[in-house]
Short mmCIF file of C-alpha atoms in Angstrom, two decimals:
data_model
loop_
_atom_site.label_atom_id
_atom_site.label_comp_id
_atom_site.label_asym_id
_atom_site.label_seq_id
_atom_site.Cartn_x
_atom_site.Cartn_y
_atom_site.Cartn_z
CA ASP F 22 3.35 -59.99 17.83
CA ASP F 23 -0.18 -60.61 17.02
CA ALA F 24 -1.65 -59.69 20.16
CA THR F 25 -0.14 -55.96 19.94
CA TRP F 26 -1.26 -55.81 16.43
CA LEU F 27 -4.94 -56.87 17.29
CA LEU F 28 -5.03 -54.49 20.25
CA THR F 29 -3.57 -51.71 18.14
CA SER F 30 -6.22 -52.25 15.53
CA ALA F 31 -8.64 -52.15 17.84
CA PHE F 32 -7.65 -48.90 19.41
CA ILE F 33 -7.82 -47.03 16.08
CA ILE F 34 -11.11 -49.00 15.41
CA PHE F 35 -12.63 -47.50 18.29
CA THR F 36 -12.09 -43.91 17.15
CA MET F 37 -14.87 -44.61 14.32
CA GLN F 38 -17.29 -44.05 16.53
CA SER F 39 -16.12 -40.39 16.50
CA GLY F 40 -16.08 -40.87 12.69
CA PHE F 41 -19.81 -42.01 12.95
CA GLY F 42 -20.79 -39.28 15.12
CA LEU F 43 -18.94 -36.59 13.05
CA LEU F 44 -20.57 -37.73 9.60
CA GLU F 45 -24.00 -38.53 11.12
CA SER F 46 -24.26 -35.37 13.28
CA GLY F 47 -23.43 -33.38 10.08
CA CYS F 48 -26.18 -34.79 7.92
CA VAL F 49 -28.99 -33.68 10.44
CA SER F 50 -30.19 -30.63 11.41
CA SER F 51 -28.34 -28.55 14.19
CA LYS F 52 -31.24 -29.27 16.51
CA ASN F 53 -30.39 -33.11 16.57
CA GLU F 54 -26.67 -32.99 16.36
CA VAL F 55 -25.92 -33.74 19.70
CA ASN F 56 -28.46 -36.49 20.25
CA ILE F 57 -27.04 -38.34 17.23
CA MET F 58 -23.50 -38.07 19.06
CA ALA F 59 -25.08 -39.28 22.22
CA LYS F 60 -26.46 -42.20 20.56
CA ASN F 61 -22.97 -43.13 19.55
CA VAL F 62 -21.98 -43.28 22.97
CA ALA F 63 -25.04 -45.46 23.95
CA ASP F 64 -23.79 -47.74 21.27
CA VAL F 65 -20.57 -48.34 22.79
CA VAL F 66 -21.71 -48.48 26.66
CA PHE F 67 -24.86 -50.44 26.59
CA GLY F 68 -23.79 -52.12 23.49
CA GLY F 69 -20.31 -52.98 24.90
CA MET F 70 -21.92 -54.19 28.24
CA SER F 71 -24.20 -57.00 26.28
CA TYR F 72 -21.25 -58.08 24.32
CA TRP F 73 -19.25 -58.85 27.40
CA MET F 74 -22.14 -60.47 29.19
CA LEU F 75 -23.47 -62.63 26.33
CA GLY F 76 -22.36 -61.68 23.09
CA TYR F 77 -18.65 -62.86 22.87
CA GLY F 78 -19.65 -66.10 24.15
CA LEU F 79 -22.51 -66.33 21.43
CA SER F 80 -20.05 -65.89 18.84
CA TYR F 81 -16.91 -67.38 19.75
CA GLY F 82 -17.73 -69.95 22.93
CA ASP F 83 -16.47 -73.33 22.54
CA SER F 84 -18.11 -75.25 25.62
CA SER F 85 -20.46 -78.16 25.44
CA GLY F 86 -23.36 -77.58 23.38
CA THR F 87 -21.70 -74.96 20.86
CA ASN F 88 -23.08 -75.87 17.32
CA GLY F 89 -23.24 -74.38 13.88
CA PHE F 90 -25.52 -71.84 15.07
CA CYS F 91 -24.06 -70.08 18.14
CA GLY F 92 -21.20 -70.72 20.30
CA ILE F 93 -22.04 -71.67 24.16
CA GLY F 94 -19.72 -70.71 27.09
CA LYS F 95 -17.40 -67.63 27.61
CA PHE F 96 -20.37 -65.58 28.97
CA PHE F 97 -19.01 -62.67 30.99
CA ILE F 98 -15.68 -63.23 29.76
CA ASP F 99 -12.65 -63.23 32.00
CA PRO F 100 -10.47 -65.84 31.30
CA GLY F 101 -7.10 -66.86 33.27
CA ASP F 102 -3.69 -66.03 32.95
CA ALA F 103 -3.04 -69.09 30.54
CA THR F 104 -5.39 -67.48 27.73
CA MET F 105 -6.55 -64.07 28.77
CA GLY F 106 -3.88 -62.41 26.10
CA VAL F 107 -5.64 -64.33 23.11
CA GLU F 108 -9.17 -63.95 24.51
CA PHE F 109 -8.95 -60.19 25.71
CA SER F 110 -7.45 -59.01 22.60
CA ARG F 111 -10.05 -60.83 20.54
CA PHE F 112 -12.82 -59.76 22.80
CA PHE F 113 -11.71 -56.16 22.44
CA PHE F 114 -11.46 -56.14 18.94
CA GLN F 115 -14.63 -58.15 18.19
CA SER F 116 -16.30 -55.66 20.61
CA SER F 117 -15.67 -52.66 18.23
CA PHE F 118 -17.40 -54.49 15.20
CA ALA F 119 -20.38 -55.22 17.55
CA THR F 120 -21.05 -51.52 18.36
CA THR F 121 -20.17 -50.57 14.87
CA ALA F 122 -23.10 -52.85 13.71
CA THR F 123 -25.25 -51.09 16.03
CA THR F 124 -24.13 -47.27 15.21
CA ILE F 125 -24.87 -48.18 11.73
CA VAL F 126 -28.57 -48.03 12.43
CA SER F 127 -28.69 -44.94 14.55
CA GLY F 128 -28.35 -42.79 11.60
CA SER F 129 -31.23 -44.36 9.31
CA ILE F 130 -33.43 -43.26 12.05
CA ALA F 131 -31.94 -39.99 13.31
CA GLU F 132 -34.18 -36.87 14.16
CA ARG F 133 -37.50 -38.88 15.14
CA THR F 134 -36.23 -41.70 17.86
CA ARG F 135 -36.44 -41.51 21.67
CA TYR F 136 -33.27 -41.58 23.32
CA VAL F 137 -34.60 -44.32 25.99
CA ALA F 138 -35.70 -46.25 22.83
CA TYR F 139 -32.37 -46.16 21.38
CA ILE F 140 -30.40 -47.09 24.80
CA VAL F 141 -32.61 -50.40 24.86
CA PHE F 142 -31.87 -51.13 20.91
CA SER F 143 -28.17 -50.59 21.64
CA PHE F 144 -28.12 -53.28 24.07
CA PHE F 145 -29.97 -55.89 22.45
CA ASN F 146 -29.24 -55.52 19.12
CA THR F 147 -25.88 -56.65 19.67
CA PHE F 148 -27.11 -60.19 19.67
CA VAL F 149 -28.47 -59.76 16.07
CA PHE F 150 -24.56 -59.06 15.16
CA CYS F 151 -23.25 -62.12 17.19
CA ILE F 152 -25.07 -65.05 15.66
CA PRO F 153 -24.01 -64.11 11.81
CA ALA F 154 -20.21 -63.53 13.33
CA HIS F 155 -20.41 -66.90 15.05
CA TRP F 156 -21.62 -68.40 11.56
CA VAL F 157 -18.90 -66.50 9.66
CA TRP F 158 -15.89 -66.52 12.04
CA SER F 159 -16.11 -69.19 14.60
CA GLU F 160 -14.34 -72.22 13.32
CA ASN F 161 -17.96 -73.98 14.35
CA GLY F 162 -20.02 -71.63 12.38
CA TRP F 163 -21.83 -73.72 9.72
CA LEU F 164 -21.22 -70.93 7.06
CA ASN F 165 -17.46 -70.71 7.76
CA ARG F 166 -17.24 -74.57 7.47
CA MET F 167 -18.72 -74.08 4.14
CA GLY F 168 -16.08 -71.83 3.36
CA VAL F 169 -17.68 -68.47 3.13
CA VAL F 170 -14.96 -65.51 2.72
CA ASP F 171 -15.58 -62.40 4.89
CA VAL F 172 -12.19 -60.89 5.96
CA ALA F 173 -13.69 -57.62 7.98
CA GLY F 174 -17.45 -58.25 7.80
CA ASP F 175 -19.38 -56.99 5.25
CA GLY F 176 -22.07 -59.65 6.42
CA PRO F 177 -21.83 -59.57 10.34
CA VAL F 178 -21.27 -55.79 10.25
CA HIS F 179 -22.48 -54.10 7.44
CA LEU F 180 -25.30 -56.14 6.12
CA VAL F 181 -26.37 -56.87 9.33
CA GLY F 182 -26.17 -53.06 10.34
CA GLY F 183 -27.74 -51.98 6.68
CA ALA F 184 -30.80 -54.37 7.11
CA VAL F 185 -31.78 -53.46 10.42
CA SER F 186 -31.33 -49.89 9.22
CA LEU F 187 -34.02 -50.51 6.36
CA VAL F 188 -36.58 -52.16 8.86
CA ALA F 189 -35.81 -49.50 11.26
CA ALA F 190 -36.37 -46.68 8.77
CA ILE F 191 -39.66 -47.96 7.54
CA MET F 192 -40.94 -49.03 11.13
CA ILE F 193 -40.34 -45.86 12.20
CA LYS F 194 -41.50 -43.81 9.14
CA PRO F 195 -40.20 -40.61 7.56
CA ARG F 196 -39.10 -37.41 9.44
CA ALA F 197 -41.97 -34.48 9.50
CA LYS F 198 -42.64 -32.78 6.45
CA ARG F 199 -39.97 -35.32 4.58
CA PHE F 200 -41.38 -35.81 1.10
CA THR F 201 -43.65 -33.07 0.83
CA SER F 202 -43.35 -29.34 -0.68
CA GLU F 203 -42.64 -28.31 2.84
CA ASP F 204 -39.43 -30.42 3.00
CA ASP F 205 -36.80 -28.20 4.94
CA HIS F 206 -34.37 -31.13 5.94
CA GLU F 207 -30.83 -29.95 4.97
CA MET F 208 -27.21 -30.98 6.13
CA GLY F 209 -26.51 -29.16 9.31
CA SER F 210 -22.70 -29.28 8.67
CA PRO F 211 -21.51 -30.55 5.73
CA SER F 212 -17.73 -29.78 6.86
CA GLY F 213 -18.12 -31.95 10.02
CA SER F 214 -19.40 -35.09 7.57
CA LEU F 215 -16.29 -34.59 5.64
CA LEU F 216 -14.27 -34.41 8.47
CA GLY F 217 -16.38 -37.80 9.78
CA LEU F 218 -15.44 -39.57 6.53
CA PHE F 219 -11.63 -38.97 7.03
CA VAL F 220 -11.83 -40.46 10.48
CA LEU F 221 -13.76 -43.44 9.14
CA TRP F 222 -11.33 -44.18 6.45
CA TRP F 223 -8.68 -43.98 9.14
CA GLY F 224 -10.52 -46.40 11.19
CA TRP F 225 -11.57 -48.51 8.03
CA LEU F 226 -7.71 -49.18 7.41
CA ALA F 227 -7.37 -50.87 10.79
CA PHE F 228 -10.64 -52.64 10.77
CA ASN F 229 -9.49 -54.61 7.59
CA CYS F 230 -6.05 -54.73 8.12
CA GLY F 231 -6.56 -55.73 11.79
CA SER F 232 -8.70 -58.71 10.39
CA THR F 233 -5.59 -60.85 9.52
CA TYR F 234 -5.49 -61.13 13.48
CA GLY F 235 -1.82 -61.12 13.60
CA ILE F 236 1.29 -60.22 11.48
CA SER F 237 3.00 -63.61 12.06
CA GLY F 238 3.71 -66.32 9.77
CA GLY F 239 3.11 -64.32 6.44
CA LYS F 240 -0.13 -62.40 7.77
CA TRP F 241 1.50 -59.13 7.39
CA LYS F 242 1.70 -59.49 3.57
CA LEU F 243 -2.14 -60.03 3.73
CA ALA F 244 -2.30 -57.00 6.08
CA SER F 245 -0.37 -54.87 3.47
CA ARG F 246 -2.61 -56.00 0.96
CA ALA F 247 -5.36 -55.07 2.81
CA ALA F 248 -4.32 -51.88 3.40
CA ALA F 249 -3.78 -50.84 -0.34
CA THR F 250 -7.16 -52.92 -1.80
CA THR F 251 -9.25 -50.44 1.24
CA LEU F 252 -7.32 -47.28 -0.14
CA MET F 253 -7.72 -47.86 -3.74
CA ALA F 254 -11.41 -48.99 -3.22
CA GLY F 255 -12.14 -46.06 -1.28
CA ILE F 256 -10.56 -43.70 -3.95
CA SER F 257 -12.47 -45.67 -6.96
CA GLY F 258 -15.69 -44.85 -4.83
CA GLY F 259 -14.96 -41.38 -4.34
CA ILE F 260 -14.16 -40.84 -8.04
CA ILE F 261 -17.33 -42.38 -9.11
CA GLY F 262 -19.25 -40.11 -6.28
CA THR F 263 -17.67 -37.29 -7.65
CA LEU F 264 -17.82 -37.33 -10.96
CA GLY F 265 -21.21 -38.76 -10.97
CA SER F 266 -22.58 -35.72 -8.96
CA PHE F 267 -20.92 -33.43 -11.61
CA LEU F 268 -22.63 -35.15 -14.56
CA ILE F 269 -26.23 -35.65 -13.11
CA ASN F 270 -26.29 -32.79 -10.53
CA LYS F 271 -25.92 -29.91 -12.98
CA LYS F 272 -22.28 -29.75 -12.62
CA LYS F 273 -22.41 -29.52 -8.96
CA PHE F 274 -20.08 -31.71 -6.57
CA LEU F 275 -22.63 -32.45 -3.82
CA ILE F 276 -21.33 -33.50 -0.72
CA PRO F 277 -23.59 -36.51 -0.07
CA TRP F 278 -22.52 -37.99 -3.34
CA ILE F 279 -18.76 -37.79 -2.47
CA ILE F 280 -19.31 -39.14 1.07
CA ASN F 281 -21.60 -41.88 -0.20
CA GLY F 282 -19.43 -42.81 -3.12
CA THR F 283 -16.37 -43.01 -1.02
CA LEU F 284 -18.32 -44.87 1.83
CA GLY F 285 -19.64 -47.50 -0.66
CA GLY F 286 -16.13 -48.28 -2.00
CA LEU F 287 -14.89 -49.13 1.52
CA VAL F 288 -17.97 -51.08 2.55
CA SER F 289 -17.47 -53.28 -0.77
CA ILE F 290 -14.17 -54.44 -0.53
CA THR F 291 -14.43 -55.16 3.42
CA ALA F 292 -15.01 -58.90 2.37
CA SER F 293 -12.14 -59.56 0.20
CA CYS F 294 -9.75 -56.92 1.27
CA ALA F 295 -6.77 -59.25 2.08
CA VAL F 296 -7.31 -61.79 -0.56
CA THR F 297 -8.05 -59.81 -3.78
CA GLY F 298 -5.99 -57.78 -5.82
CA VAL F 299 -5.78 -53.83 -6.69
CA TRP F 300 -6.98 -53.86 -9.71
CA GLU F 301 -9.96 -55.89 -8.66
CA SER F 302 -10.44 -53.59 -5.80
CA LEU F 303 -10.91 -50.58 -8.02
CA VAL F 304 -13.50 -52.58 -10.09
CA ILE F 305 -15.27 -53.70 -6.70
CA GLY F 306 -15.23 -50.12 -5.17
CA SER F 307 -16.66 -48.34 -8.44
CA ILE F 308 -19.67 -50.65 -8.67
CA GLY F 309 -20.04 -50.33 -5.01
CA ALA F 310 -20.50 -46.69 -5.26
CA VAL F 311 -22.60 -46.72 -8.35
CA LEU F 312 -24.89 -49.39 -6.64
CA VAL F 313 -24.76 -47.25 -3.41
CA LEU F 314 -25.94 -44.04 -5.02
CA LEU F 315 -28.48 -45.75 -6.95
CA THR F 316 -30.00 -47.15 -3.96
CA ASP F 317 -30.15 -43.70 -2.59
CA VAL F 318 -32.43 -42.46 -5.51
CA LEU F 319 -34.70 -45.61 -4.96
CA LEU F 320 -35.03 -45.12 -1.59
CA VAL F 321 -36.00 -41.27 -1.90
CA LYS F 322 -38.56 -42.65 -4.55
CA LEU F 323 -40.04 -45.12 -2.21
CA HIS F 324 -40.18 -42.56 0.54
CA ILE F 325 -38.06 -44.72 2.69
CA ASP F 326 -36.28 -41.49 5.14
CA ASP F 327 -32.87 -42.18 5.76
CA PRO F 328 -30.88 -39.23 6.60
CA VAL F 329 -27.50 -40.35 6.55
CA SER F 330 -27.81 -43.07 3.64
CA ALA F 331 -26.59 -45.88 6.10
CA ILE F 332 -29.31 -48.44 4.09
CA ALA F 333 -27.62 -47.32 0.88
CA VAL F 334 -24.00 -47.82 2.14
CA HIS F 335 -23.97 -50.66 4.33
CA PHE F 336 -26.94 -52.84 3.07
CA THR F 337 -26.08 -52.19 -0.75
CA GLY F 338 -22.54 -52.24 -0.13
CA GLY F 339 -22.48 -55.22 2.10
CA VAL F 340 -24.62 -57.41 -0.50
CA TRP F 341 -22.26 -56.11 -3.44
CA GLY F 342 -19.02 -56.97 -0.93
CA LEU F 343 -19.92 -60.37 -0.49
CA LEU F 344 -21.03 -61.51 -3.74
CA ALA F 345 -17.76 -59.33 -5.27
CA THR F 346 -15.66 -61.45 -3.17
CA GLY F 347 -17.25 -64.91 -4.97
CA LEU F 348 -16.32 -63.25 -8.29
CA PHE F 349 -12.84 -62.02 -7.61
CA VAL F 350 -11.47 -63.53 -4.75
CA HIS F 351 -7.82 -65.14 -4.85
CA LYS F 352 -6.98 -68.37 -3.33
CA ASP F 353 -5.31 -67.75 -0.14
CA THR F 354 -1.70 -69.26 -0.72
CA ILE F 355 0.10 -67.41 2.29
CA THR F 356 -1.98 -68.62 5.51
CA PHE F 357 -4.49 -71.00 4.01
CA ASN F 358 -7.08 -69.53 6.31
CA PHE F 359 -8.98 -66.79 4.50
CA ALA F 360 -9.85 -68.57 1.18
CA GLU F 361 -9.72 -71.93 0.27
CA ARG F 362 -10.45 -71.47 -3.56
CA PRO F 363 -10.77 -68.60 -6.03
CA GLY F 364 -13.82 -66.88 -7.53
CA VAL F 365 -15.29 -67.03 -10.72
CA VAL F 366 -12.90 -64.61 -12.30
CA GLN F 367 -10.03 -66.55 -10.97
CA GLY F 368 -11.22 -69.31 -12.51
CA GLY F 369 -12.56 -71.22 -9.52
CA GLY F 370 -16.29 -71.59 -10.91
CA PHE F 371 -19.19 -70.64 -9.70
CA HIS F 372 -18.99 -72.55 -6.17
CA MET F 373 -17.70 -69.66 -4.18
CA LEU F 374 -20.19 -67.37 -5.35
CA GLY F 375 -23.00 -69.89 -4.14
CA ILE F 376 -21.69 -69.76 -1.13
CA GLN F 377 -21.47 -66.31 -0.77
CA ALA F 378 -25.09 -65.47 -2.17
CA LEU F 379 -26.10 -68.14 0.45
CA ALA F 380 -24.43 -66.00 2.95
CA VAL F 381 -26.32 -62.78 1.98
CA VAL F 382 -29.51 -64.53 2.15
CA SER F 383 -29.48 -65.97 5.38
CA ILE F 384 -27.81 -62.94 7.26
CA THR F 385 -30.26 -60.77 5.44
CA VAL F 386 -33.24 -62.67 6.69
CA TRP F 387 -31.91 -62.95 10.22
CA SER F 388 -31.23 -59.40 10.55
CA VAL F 389 -34.83 -58.60 9.51
CA LEU F 390 -36.37 -60.68 11.50
CA MET F 391 -34.54 -60.44 14.74
CA GLY F 392 -34.04 -56.44 14.22
CA GLY F 393 -37.68 -56.33 13.44
CA ALA F 394 -38.63 -58.18 16.68
CA ILE F 395 -36.34 -56.21 18.42
CA LEU F 396 -37.82 -52.81 17.19
CA LYS F 397 -41.19 -53.91 17.59
CA ALA F 398 -41.28 -54.97 21.14
CA ILE F 399 -39.34 -51.47 21.64
CA ASP F 400 -42.16 -49.95 19.98
CA VAL F 401 -44.97 -51.45 21.88
CA THR F 402 -43.04 -51.14 25.46
CA VAL F 403 -41.46 -47.81 25.58
CA GLY F 404 -42.27 -46.17 22.48
CA LEU F 405 -39.57 -45.56 19.29
CA ARG F 406 -40.71 -42.36 17.94
CA LEU F 407 -40.55 -38.84 19.55
CA SER F 408 -43.91 -37.10 19.76
CA ALA F 409 -44.56 -34.54 17.22
CA GLU F 410 -43.93 -31.52 19.68
CA ASP F 411 -40.37 -32.92 20.57
CA GLU F 412 -39.70 -33.62 16.92
CA GLU F 413 -40.35 -30.19 15.97
CA LEU F 414 -38.57 -28.75 19.31
CA GLY F 415 -35.42 -30.78 18.33
CA ALA F 416 -34.11 -33.92 20.31
CA ASP F 417 -31.21 -31.71 21.64
CA MET F 418 -33.65 -29.55 23.62
CA ALA F 419 -36.07 -32.28 24.13
CA GLU F 420 -33.91 -34.98 25.27
CA HIS F 421 -31.10 -33.29 26.40
CA ASN F 422 -32.14 -29.94 27.57
CA ILE F 423 -29.73 -28.26 25.15
CA ARG F 424 -30.54 -25.28 23.38
#
C-alpha cells in the first residue's frame, strides 16, 4: 500500500532530527551541545507548525489561483474522509523535508546564535523551502513542467538549507577567537558525531526510497534502486574522505573528513537516486565528496565559520547533485514520472543539464534573497548573535541554565 510505504518512510525520516542533533552536538564544544540539540526541537515544533498552517498549501495547494510559482489552498490542512489518507500521509512526509531544510542551517551558526532568534527563524524559514518545493514537485510548478529531475530534494532541501546556511554564517560572523592564533574550537564529541552519521544514513535511505511515493505499479523497483544507489554513493564518499585525509593530513584519519566525505556522497545522489545506476552513483558520490572537502578548505581560507560543514555538504553537494542528474540520469521507463529524458552521458544531449542548471540558479537566488531577508529582519528586531559574555560562558548555561 502506497500510503503505508509513505508513512513508514516518514517515521524513519523523523529520526534524522536525532542524527542531525548528534552530529552537530558532537562538532561543537561541550558548553554548547545542549543548545544545538534544543534548536533541532525548535525546527520540528515551530517549523512544523508553520508548515501545517501555510507551508503545505504553498507547496501543494491546487485551488483557484494556483500557479507555477506557488500553490493556493490546503492551508491549515485538515481534509475530509475522502482524501485524508493521501493528503495526511503526504503532509507528514513532506513536513519532515521542510524541517530538515531548516535543521541544516542550525549547524552553520552554532555556538553564537540566540535561541529566541532561532525559534523565529525556524518558523519563517519553512516558507523558504515551500516555494522551491512547489516549483520542483507540484504538477503546477514551473520547473516541474520543464522536466526538472529531483527525486528526493537536492534542490528544495539541501540547496535551500546550504544557501541559507552560507548567508547566515556570513551575516552572523565567526565565533570568538576563530581564525586567530588563540583558536581553541574543537569537536566536543567525535564519537557522538559518528553515531549521528549512522542515524542520518539510516534516515537517508528512507528519505530517498520513500520519495518514490509508494511501491505499487513498479515503484518498488525504483525504491530498491534508490536504496542501492544511496548506499553506494555514501560508501564511495566515505572512501574518498578516508583516503583523502590519510594522504593530505600526514597519514591521519580525521573524523570530519570521514563524516563530510560520506555525507557529501549521500547529498550528491539525492536528486537522481531512483533513476541512475549503481556505477553512476559511485562516480557521483566520489566527485561529490571531493567537491565538499575542497569547499570546506575554501571556506576556512575565506574565514567563513561553519562548525559542522553544513555549507560544504549541503550547498556544494546539492549543486553537484542536481547537475550530476543532468549528466547521468536514465529515462524512467517504469513509472514515466521521474525522468522524461536521459542525461548527457546516456545520450540525451544537453537539454536536461540545462534544466538542472536553471534549477540550481533559481533555487539559489531565491534562498539567498529570502533567507537573507528573514535573517536580517530577525537581527534588526530580536538580535541574532549572543553577547560576547554569553558566548564565552556557553549557550547551555546562558540560554538553558545548564552547567
